[in-house]
Amino acid sequence: NAGVTQTPKFRILKIGQSMTLQCAQDMNHNYMYWYRQDPGMGLKLIYYSVGAGITDKGEVPNGYNVSRSTTEDFPLRLELAAPSQTSVYFCASSNQETQYFGPGTRLLVL
Amino acid sequence: RKEVEQDPGPFNVPEGATVAFNCTYSNSASQSFFWYRQDCRKEPKLLMSVYSSGNEDGRFTAQLNRASQYISLLIRDSKLSDSATYLCVVSLFGNEKLTFGTGTRLTIIP
């Protein structure tokens, strides 16, 4: 099992550009999540999904969109990148007991 | 008031010593409690769940005080490999929609 994988590992964007952060899991988990972590801060939930076709907003959804067309994949879309979106983005999936995190995507918006 | 509060540290502790962290949470309806460990520039990983009766896993002991709304983590006989940031995490519903503290940074000194 690869667990939770994320691509890319690192990206620099210019203000106003768009991009999609990819996340995939091979553990057949129904629940998936996107978090962002700013320096010295805890993780904040952006969006989550309880299964294919179902998504919902978390604490900080503004500026992001998600889709969940399959159980395995949960991409996060940034439409108009802003400097405030500079952060580390973690994707996670969960079973009944544990959330498993991907290695993260470091995003810098200049 | 933050939902989950932790002393950010850093705690610099000699190898072999015992160290304890506390964490407070604001929502009395919280049902599930966890300690996650995050190494520098890595993803968080579950260290242990925290049960009402308290629980132990090797050198690690977690306690929950619902009346005072705090959670503690005790590390005995600390090792160099224990150096990390420890994240206090609470949830209203099991393993879903976790709320993270900002973390307590621990460095074990040889």
PDB file of C-alpha atoms in Angstrom:
ATOM      1  CA  ASN A   1       0.000   0.000   0.000  1.00  0.00           C
ATOM      2  CA  ALA A   2       1.275   3.439  -0.915  1.00  0.00           C
ATOM      3  CA  GLY A   3      -1.113   5.000   1.628  1.00  0.00           C
ATOM      4  CA  VAL A   4      -1.887   8.637   0.854  1.00  0.00           C
ATOM      5  CA  THR A   5       0.077  10.225  -1.962  1.00  0.00           C
ATOM      6  CA  GLN A   6       0.213  13.893  -2.930  1.00  0.00           C
ATOM      7  CA  THR A   7       1.601  15.685  -5.951  1.00  0.00           C
ATOM      8  CA  PRO A   8       3.397  17.944  -6.482  1.00  0.00           C
ATOM      9  CA  LYS A   9       5.748  18.100  -3.477  1.00  0.00           C
ATOM     10  CA  PHE A  10       6.520  21.762  -4.073  1.00  0.00           C
ATOM     11  CA  ARG A  11       5.194  24.485  -6.342  1.00  0.00           C
ATOM     12  CA  ILE A  12       5.677  28.194  -6.871  1.00  0.00           C
ATOM     13  CA  LEU A  13       2.721  30.088  -8.309  1.00  0.00           C
ATOM     14  CA  LYS A  14       2.273  33.646  -9.418  1.00  0.00           C
ATOM     15  CA  ILE A  15      -0.645  35.645  -8.066  1.00  0.00           C
ATOM     16  CA  GLY A  16      -3.757  34.888 -10.082  1.00  0.00           C
ATOM     17  CA  GLN A  17      -2.575  31.549 -11.450  1.00  0.00           C
ATOM     18  CA  SER A  18      -4.545  28.389 -10.861  1.00  0.00           C
ATOM     19  CA  MET A  19      -3.489  24.875 -10.013  1.00  0.00           C
ATOM     20  CA  THR A  20      -4.763  21.532  -8.768  1.00  0.00           C
ATOM     21  CA  LEU A  21      -3.172  19.701  -5.875  1.00  0.00           C
ATOM     22  CA  GLN A  22      -3.573  15.973  -6.353  1.00  0.00           C
ATOM     23  CA  CYS A  23      -4.329  13.484  -3.594  1.00  0.00           C
ATOM     24  CA  ALA A  24      -4.897   9.760  -3.862  1.00  0.00           C
ATOM     25  CA  GLN A  25      -5.306   6.939  -1.362  1.00  0.00           C
ATOM     26  CA  ASP A  26      -5.292   3.184  -1.883  1.00  0.00           C
ATOM     27  CA  MET A  27      -6.773   2.126   1.458  1.00  0.00           C
ATOM     28  CA  ASN A  28     -10.405   2.250   0.299  1.00  0.00           C
ATOM     29  CA  HIS A  29     -11.240   4.907   2.888  1.00  0.00           C
ATOM     30  CA  ASN A  30     -14.504   6.752   2.478  1.00  0.00           C
ATOM     31  CA  TYR A  31     -13.403   9.855   4.372  1.00  0.00           C
ATOM     32  CA  MET A  32     -10.872  12.238   2.896  1.00  0.00           C
ATOM     33  CA  TYR A  33      -9.716  15.690   3.992  1.00  0.00           C
ATOM     34  CA  TRP A  34      -7.681  18.676   2.927  1.00  0.00           C
ATOM     35  CA  TYR A  35      -5.825  20.756   5.517  1.00  0.00           C
ATOM     36  CA  ARG A  36      -3.473  23.679   5.352  1.00  0.00           C
ATOM     37  CA  GLN A  37      -0.738  24.368   7.865  1.00  0.00           C
ATOM     38  CA  ASP A  38       0.791  27.809   8.143  1.00  0.00           C
ATOM     39  CA  PRO A  39       4.179  28.241   9.885  1.00  0.00           C
ATOM     40  CA  GLY A  40       3.926  27.686  13.635  1.00  0.00           C
ATOM     41  CA  MET A  41       0.224  26.938  13.402  1.00  0.00           C
ATOM     42  CA  GLY A  42      -2.018  23.930  13.700  1.00  0.00           C
ATOM     43  CA  LEU A  43      -3.700  22.301  10.742  1.00  0.00           C
ATOM     44  CA  LYS A  44      -6.913  23.914   9.542  1.00  0.00           C
ATOM     45  CA  LEU A  45      -9.546  21.950   7.642  1.00  0.00           C
ATOM     46  CA  ILE A  46     -10.300  23.293   4.160  1.00  0.00           C
ATOM     47  CA  TYR A  47     -12.718  20.706   2.746  1.00  0.00           C
ATOM     48  CA  TYR A  48     -13.662  17.144   3.464  1.00  0.00           C
ATOM     49  CA  SER A  49     -15.542  14.308   1.814  1.00  0.00           C
ATOM     50  CA  VAL A  50     -17.457  11.414   3.323  1.00  0.00           C
ATOM     51  CA  GLY A  51     -17.564   9.450   0.083  1.00  0.00           C
ATOM     52  CA  ALA A  52     -17.523   9.688  -3.687  1.00  0.00           C
ATOM     53  CA  GLY A  53     -19.758  12.494  -4.879  1.00  0.00           C
ATOM     54  CA  ILE A  54     -20.067  14.137  -1.460  1.00  0.00           C
ATOM     55  CA  THR A  55     -17.993  17.094  -0.300  1.00  0.00           C
ATOM     56  CA  ASP A  56     -18.408  19.726   2.377  1.00  0.00           C
ATOM     57  CA  LYS A  57     -16.679  22.857   3.599  1.00  0.00           C
ATOM     58  CA  GLY A  58     -14.343  22.917   6.526  1.00  0.00           C
ATOM     59  CA  GLU A  59     -13.093  25.849   8.546  1.00  0.00           C
ATOM     60  CA  VAL A  60     -11.246  27.743   5.773  1.00  0.00           C
ATOM     61  CA  PRO A  61     -12.776  26.905   2.366  1.00  0.00           C
ATOM     62  CA  ASN A  62     -12.598  30.328   0.692  1.00  0.00           C
ATOM     63  CA  GLY A  63     -10.439  30.346  -2.425  1.00  0.00           C
ATOM     64  CA  TYR A  64     -10.553  26.569  -2.876  1.00  0.00           C
ATOM     65  CA  ASN A  65     -12.698  23.956  -4.562  1.00  0.00           C
ATOM     66  CA  VAL A  66     -12.748  20.180  -4.406  1.00  0.00           C
ATOM     67  CA  SER A  67     -14.324  17.253  -6.185  1.00  0.00           C
ATOM     68  CA  ARG A  68     -14.615  13.569  -5.333  1.00  0.00           C
ATOM     69  CA  SER A  69     -15.517  11.554  -8.387  1.00  0.00           C
ATOM     70  CA  THR A  70     -13.890   8.348  -7.114  1.00  0.00           C
ATOM     71  CA  THR A  71     -13.151   6.865  -3.694  1.00  0.00           C
ATOM     72  CA  GLU A  72      -9.429   7.071  -4.372  1.00  0.00           C
ATOM     73  CA  ASP A  73      -8.948  10.664  -5.513  1.00  0.00           C
ATOM     74  CA  PHE A  74      -9.653  14.002  -3.868  1.00  0.00           C
ATOM     75  CA  PRO A  75      -8.091  16.908  -5.794  1.00  0.00           C
ATOM     76  CA  LEU A  76      -7.969  20.450  -4.391  1.00  0.00           C
ATOM     77  CA  ARG A  77      -8.284  23.330  -6.842  1.00  0.00           C
ATOM     78  CA  LEU A  78      -6.980  26.873  -6.374  1.00  0.00           C
ATOM     79  CA  GLU A  79      -8.572  29.118  -8.988  1.00  0.00           C
ATOM     80  CA  LEU A  80      -6.900  32.511  -8.381  1.00  0.00           C
ATOM     81  CA  ALA A  81      -3.808  32.061  -6.245  1.00  0.00           C
ATOM     82  CA  ALA A  82      -3.182  34.719  -3.594  1.00  0.00           C
ATOM     83  CA  PRO A  83      -0.154  35.236  -1.301  1.00  0.00           C
ATOM     84  CA  SER A  84      -2.389  34.279   1.653  1.00  0.00           C
ATOM     85  CA  GLN A  85      -2.560  30.770   0.197  1.00  0.00           C
ATOM     86  CA  THR A  86       1.155  30.231   0.720  1.00  0.00           C
ATOM     87  CA  SER A  87       1.151  27.226   3.024  1.00  0.00           C
ATOM     88  CA  VAL A  88       1.757  23.507   3.355  1.00  0.00           C
ATOM     89  CA  TYR A  89      -1.233  21.469   2.224  1.00  0.00           C
ATOM     90  CA  PHE A  90      -1.903  18.046   3.671  1.00  0.00           C
ATOM     91  CA  CYS A  91      -4.387  15.548   2.376  1.00  0.00           C
ATOM     92  CA  ALA A  92      -5.643  12.797   4.681  1.00  0.00           C
ATOM     93  CA  SER A  93      -7.936   9.814   4.597  1.00  0.00           C
ATOM     94  CA  SER A  94      -9.414   7.939   7.500  1.00  0.00           C
ATOM     95  CA  ASN A  95     -10.876   4.693   8.705  1.00  0.00           C
ATOM     96  CA  GLN A  96     -12.744   4.359  11.998  1.00  0.00           C
ATOM     97  CA  GLU A  97      -9.681   4.905  14.111  1.00  0.00           C
ATOM     98  CA  THR A  98      -7.007   6.982  12.463  1.00  0.00           C
ATOM     99  CA  GLN A  99      -6.456   9.734   9.955  1.00  0.00           C
ATOM    100  CA  TYR A 100      -3.543   8.989   7.629  1.00  0.00           C
ATOM    101  CA  PHE A 101      -1.793  11.955   6.126  1.00  0.00           C
ATOM    102  CA  GLY A 102       0.024  12.389   2.853  1.00  0.00           C
ATOM    103  CA  PRO A 103       3.531  13.915   2.775  1.00  0.00           C
ATOM    104  CA  GLY A 104       2.219  17.391   1.949  1.00  0.00           C
ATOM    105  CA  THR A 105       2.518  19.932  -0.849  1.00  0.00           C
ATOM    106  CA  ARG A 106       4.461  23.118  -0.158  1.00  0.00           C
ATOM    107  CA  LEU A 107       2.949  26.008  -2.075  1.00  0.00           C
ATOM    108  CA  LEU A 108       4.495  29.443  -2.443  1.00  0.00           C
ATOM    109  CA  VAL A 109       2.458  32.207  -4.076  1.00  0.00           C
ATOM    110  CA  LEU A 110       4.448  35.225  -5.207  1.00  0.00           C
TER     111      LEU A 110
ATOM    112  CA  ARG B   1     -10.537  31.630  22.815  1.00  0.00           C
ATOM    113  CA  LYS B   2      -8.851  29.011  20.639  1.00  0.00           C
ATOM    114  CA  GLU B   3     -10.635  25.677  20.366  1.00  0.00           C
ATOM    115  CA  VAL B   4      -7.484  23.770  21.322  1.00  0.00           C
ATOM    116  CA  GLU B   5      -4.662  25.473  23.207  1.00  0.00           C
ATOM    117  CA  GLN B   6      -1.164  24.213  23.777  1.00  0.00           C
ATOM    118  CA  ASP B   7       2.033  25.711  25.119  1.00  0.00           C
ATOM    119  CA  PRO B   8       4.146  26.039  21.964  1.00  0.00           C
ATOM    120  CA  GLY B   9       7.399  25.477  23.863  1.00  0.00           C
ATOM    121  CA  PRO B  10      10.075  24.812  22.928  1.00  0.00           C
ATOM    122  CA  PHE B  11      10.757  22.272  25.629  1.00  0.00           C
ATOM    123  CA  ASN B  12      14.456  21.370  25.739  1.00  0.00           C
ATOM    124  CA  VAL B  13      14.843  18.272  27.857  1.00  0.00           C
ATOM    125  CA  PRO B  14      17.868  16.070  28.605  1.00  0.00           C
ATOM    126  CA  GLU B  15      17.818  12.517  27.371  1.00  0.00           C
ATOM    127  CA  GLY B  16      16.316  10.149  29.921  1.00  0.00           C
ATOM    128  CA  ALA B  17      14.189  12.792  31.592  1.00  0.00           C
ATOM    129  CA  THR B  18      10.414  12.794  31.953  1.00  0.00           C
ATOM    130  CA  VAL B  19       8.444  15.510  30.223  1.00  0.00           C
ATOM    131  CA  ALA B  20       4.737  16.365  30.302  1.00  0.00           C
ATOM    132  CA  PHE B  21       2.571  18.484  28.037  1.00  0.00           C
ATOM    133  CA  ASN B  22      -0.913  19.773  28.671  1.00  0.00           C
ATOM    134  CA  CYS B  23      -3.575  20.895  26.296  1.00  0.00           C
ATOM    135  CA  THR B  24      -6.970  22.515  26.922  1.00  0.00           C
ATOM    136  CA  TYR B  25     -10.032  22.428  24.701  1.00  0.00           C
ATOM    137  CA  SER B  26     -12.992  24.790  24.698  1.00  0.00           C
ATOM    138  CA  ASN B  27     -15.876  22.682  23.392  1.00  0.00           C
ATOM    139  CA  SER B  28     -17.301  20.549  26.185  1.00  0.00           C
ATOM    140  CA  ALA B  29     -19.150  18.451  23.593  1.00  0.00           C
ATOM    141  CA  SER B  30     -15.856  17.076  22.229  1.00  0.00           C
ATOM    142  CA  GLN B  31     -15.918  13.301  22.212  1.00  0.00           C
ATOM    143  CA  SER B  32     -12.589  12.098  20.904  1.00  0.00           C
ATOM    144  CA  PHE B  33      -9.052  13.090  21.780  1.00  0.00           C
ATOM    145  CA  PHE B  34      -5.705  12.296  20.264  1.00  0.00           C
ATOM    146  CA  TRP B  35      -2.029  13.101  20.347  1.00  0.00           C
ATOM    147  CA  TYR B  36      -0.323  13.331  16.959  1.00  0.00           C
ATOM    148  CA  ARG B  37       3.394  13.629  16.375  1.00  0.00           C
ATOM    149  CA  GLN B  38       4.853  15.765  13.601  1.00  0.00           C
ATOM    150  CA  ASP B  39       8.515  15.649  12.667  1.00  0.00           C
ATOM    151  CA  CYS B  40      10.104  18.674  11.029  1.00  0.00           C
ATOM    152  CA  ARG B  41       8.728  19.195   7.508  1.00  0.00           C
ATOM    153  CA  LYS B  42       6.787  15.926   7.651  1.00  0.00           C
ATOM    154  CA  GLU B  43       3.152  14.945   7.925  1.00  0.00           C
ATOM    155  CA  PRO B  44       1.417  14.389  11.281  1.00  0.00           C
ATOM    156  CA  LYS B  45       1.142  10.812  12.485  1.00  0.00           C
ATOM    157  CA  LEU B  46      -1.100   9.423  15.188  1.00  0.00           C
ATOM    158  CA  LEU B  47       0.824   8.839  18.408  1.00  0.00           C
ATOM    159  CA  MET B  48      -2.085   7.673  20.536  1.00  0.00           C
ATOM    160  CA  SER B  49      -5.749   8.113  21.202  1.00  0.00           C
ATOM    161  CA  VAL B  50      -6.739   9.393  24.635  1.00  0.00           C
ATOM    162  CA  TYR B  51      -9.390   7.541  26.583  1.00  0.00           C
ATOM    163  CA  SER B  52     -11.397   8.702  29.581  1.00  0.00           C
ATOM    164  CA  SER B  53      -9.715   6.199  31.862  1.00  0.00           C
ATOM    165  CA  GLY B  54      -6.252   7.215  30.718  1.00  0.00           C
ATOM    166  CA  ASN B  55      -4.031   4.969  28.664  1.00  0.00           C
ATOM    167  CA  GLU B  56      -0.429   4.004  28.302  1.00  0.00           C
ATOM    168  CA  ASP B  57       1.654   2.912  25.349  1.00  0.00           C
ATOM    169  CA  GLY B  58       5.185   2.035  26.357  1.00  0.00           C
ATOM    170  CA  ARG B  59       6.869   5.196  27.604  1.00  0.00           C
ATOM    171  CA  PHE B  60       3.869   7.359  26.718  1.00  0.00           C
ATOM    172  CA  THR B  61       0.900   8.003  28.997  1.00  0.00           C
ATOM    173  CA  ALA B  62      -2.130  10.063  28.046  1.00  0.00           C
ATOM    174  CA  GLN B  63      -4.764  11.391  30.439  1.00  0.00           C
ATOM    175  CA  LEU B  64      -8.097  13.104  29.898  1.00  0.00           C
ATOM    176  CA  ASN B  65      -9.838  15.345  32.412  1.00  0.00           C
ATOM    177  CA  ARG B  66     -13.304  16.101  31.058  1.00  0.00           C
ATOM    178  CA  ALA B  67     -14.332  18.264  34.001  1.00  0.00           C
ATOM    179  CA  SER B  68     -11.415  20.644  33.451  1.00  0.00           C
ATOM    180  CA  GLN B  69     -11.314  20.057  29.694  1.00  0.00           C
ATOM    181  CA  TYR B  70      -7.669  19.230  29.453  1.00  0.00           C
ATOM    182  CA  ILE B  71      -5.562  16.443  28.030  1.00  0.00           C
ATOM    183  CA  SER B  72      -2.041  15.542  29.024  1.00  0.00           C
ATOM    184  CA  LEU B  73       0.817  13.564  27.547  1.00  0.00           C
ATOM    185  CA  LEU B  74       3.658  12.198  29.659  1.00  0.00           C
ATOM    186  CA  ILE B  75       6.842  10.873  28.104  1.00  0.00           C
ATOM    187  CA  ARG B  76       9.137   8.873  30.381  1.00  0.00           C
ATOM    188  CA  ASP B  77      12.794   8.042  29.773  1.00  0.00           C
ATOM    189  CA  SER B  78      12.885  10.397  26.800  1.00  0.00           C
ATOM    190  CA  LYS B  79      14.944   9.429  23.751  1.00  0.00           C
ATOM    191  CA  LEU B  80      16.612  11.582  21.127  1.00  0.00           C
ATOM    192  CA  SER B  81      14.075  10.202  18.637  1.00  0.00           C
ATOM    193  CA  ASP B  82      11.254  11.759  20.666  1.00  0.00           C
ATOM    194  CA  SER B  83      12.279  15.190  19.366  1.00  0.00           C
ATOM    195  CA  ALA B  84       9.273  16.409  17.391  1.00  0.00           C
ATOM    196  CA  THR B  85       6.216  18.624  17.610  1.00  0.00           C
ATOM    197  CA  TYR B  86       3.325  17.089  19.519  1.00  0.00           C
ATOM    198  CA  LEU B  87      -0.135  18.076  18.344  1.00  0.00           C
ATOM    199  CA  CYS B  88      -3.157  17.899  20.604  1.00  0.00           C
ATOM    200  CA  VAL B  89      -6.253  17.017  18.589  1.00  0.00           C
ATOM    201  CA  VAL B  90      -9.949  16.871  19.486  1.00  0.00           C
ATOM    202  CA  SER B  91     -13.071  15.924  17.604  1.00  0.00           C
ATOM    203  CA  LEU B  92     -16.803  16.094  18.110  1.00  0.00           C
ATOM    204  CA  PHE B  93     -17.368  12.848  16.214  1.00  0.00           C
ATOM    205  CA  GLY B  94     -14.827  10.099  16.462  1.00  0.00           C
ATOM    206  CA  ASN B  95     -12.109  10.395  13.904  1.00  0.00           C
ATOM    207  CA  GLU B  96     -13.861  12.940  11.696  1.00  0.00           C
ATOM    208  CA  LYS B  97     -13.227  16.686  11.353  1.00  0.00           C
ATOM    209  CA  LEU B  98     -10.311  16.939  13.701  1.00  0.00           C
ATOM    210  CA  THR B  99      -9.406  20.227  15.384  1.00  0.00           C
ATOM    211  CA  PHE B 100      -5.689  20.655  15.894  1.00  0.00           C
ATOM    212  CA  GLY B 101      -3.746  22.629  18.447  1.00  0.00           C
ATOM    213  CA  THR B 102      -0.708  24.554  17.255  1.00  0.00           C
ATOM    214  CA  GLY B 103       1.625  21.964  18.718  1.00  0.00           C
ATOM    215  CA  THR B 104       4.305  21.786  21.394  1.00  0.00           C
ATOM    216  CA  ARG B 105       7.854  21.522  20.176  1.00  0.00           C
ATOM    217  CA  LEU B 106      10.085  19.112  22.067  1.00  0.00           C
ATOM    218  CA  THR B 107      13.839  18.778  21.682  1.00  0.00           C
ATOM    219  CA  ILE B 108      15.691  16.024  23.539  1.00  0.00           C
ATOM    220  CA  ILE B 109      19.264  17.020  24.316  1.00  0.00           C
ATOM    221  CA  PRO B 110      22.010  14.362  24.460  1.00  0.00           C
TER     222      PRO B 110
END
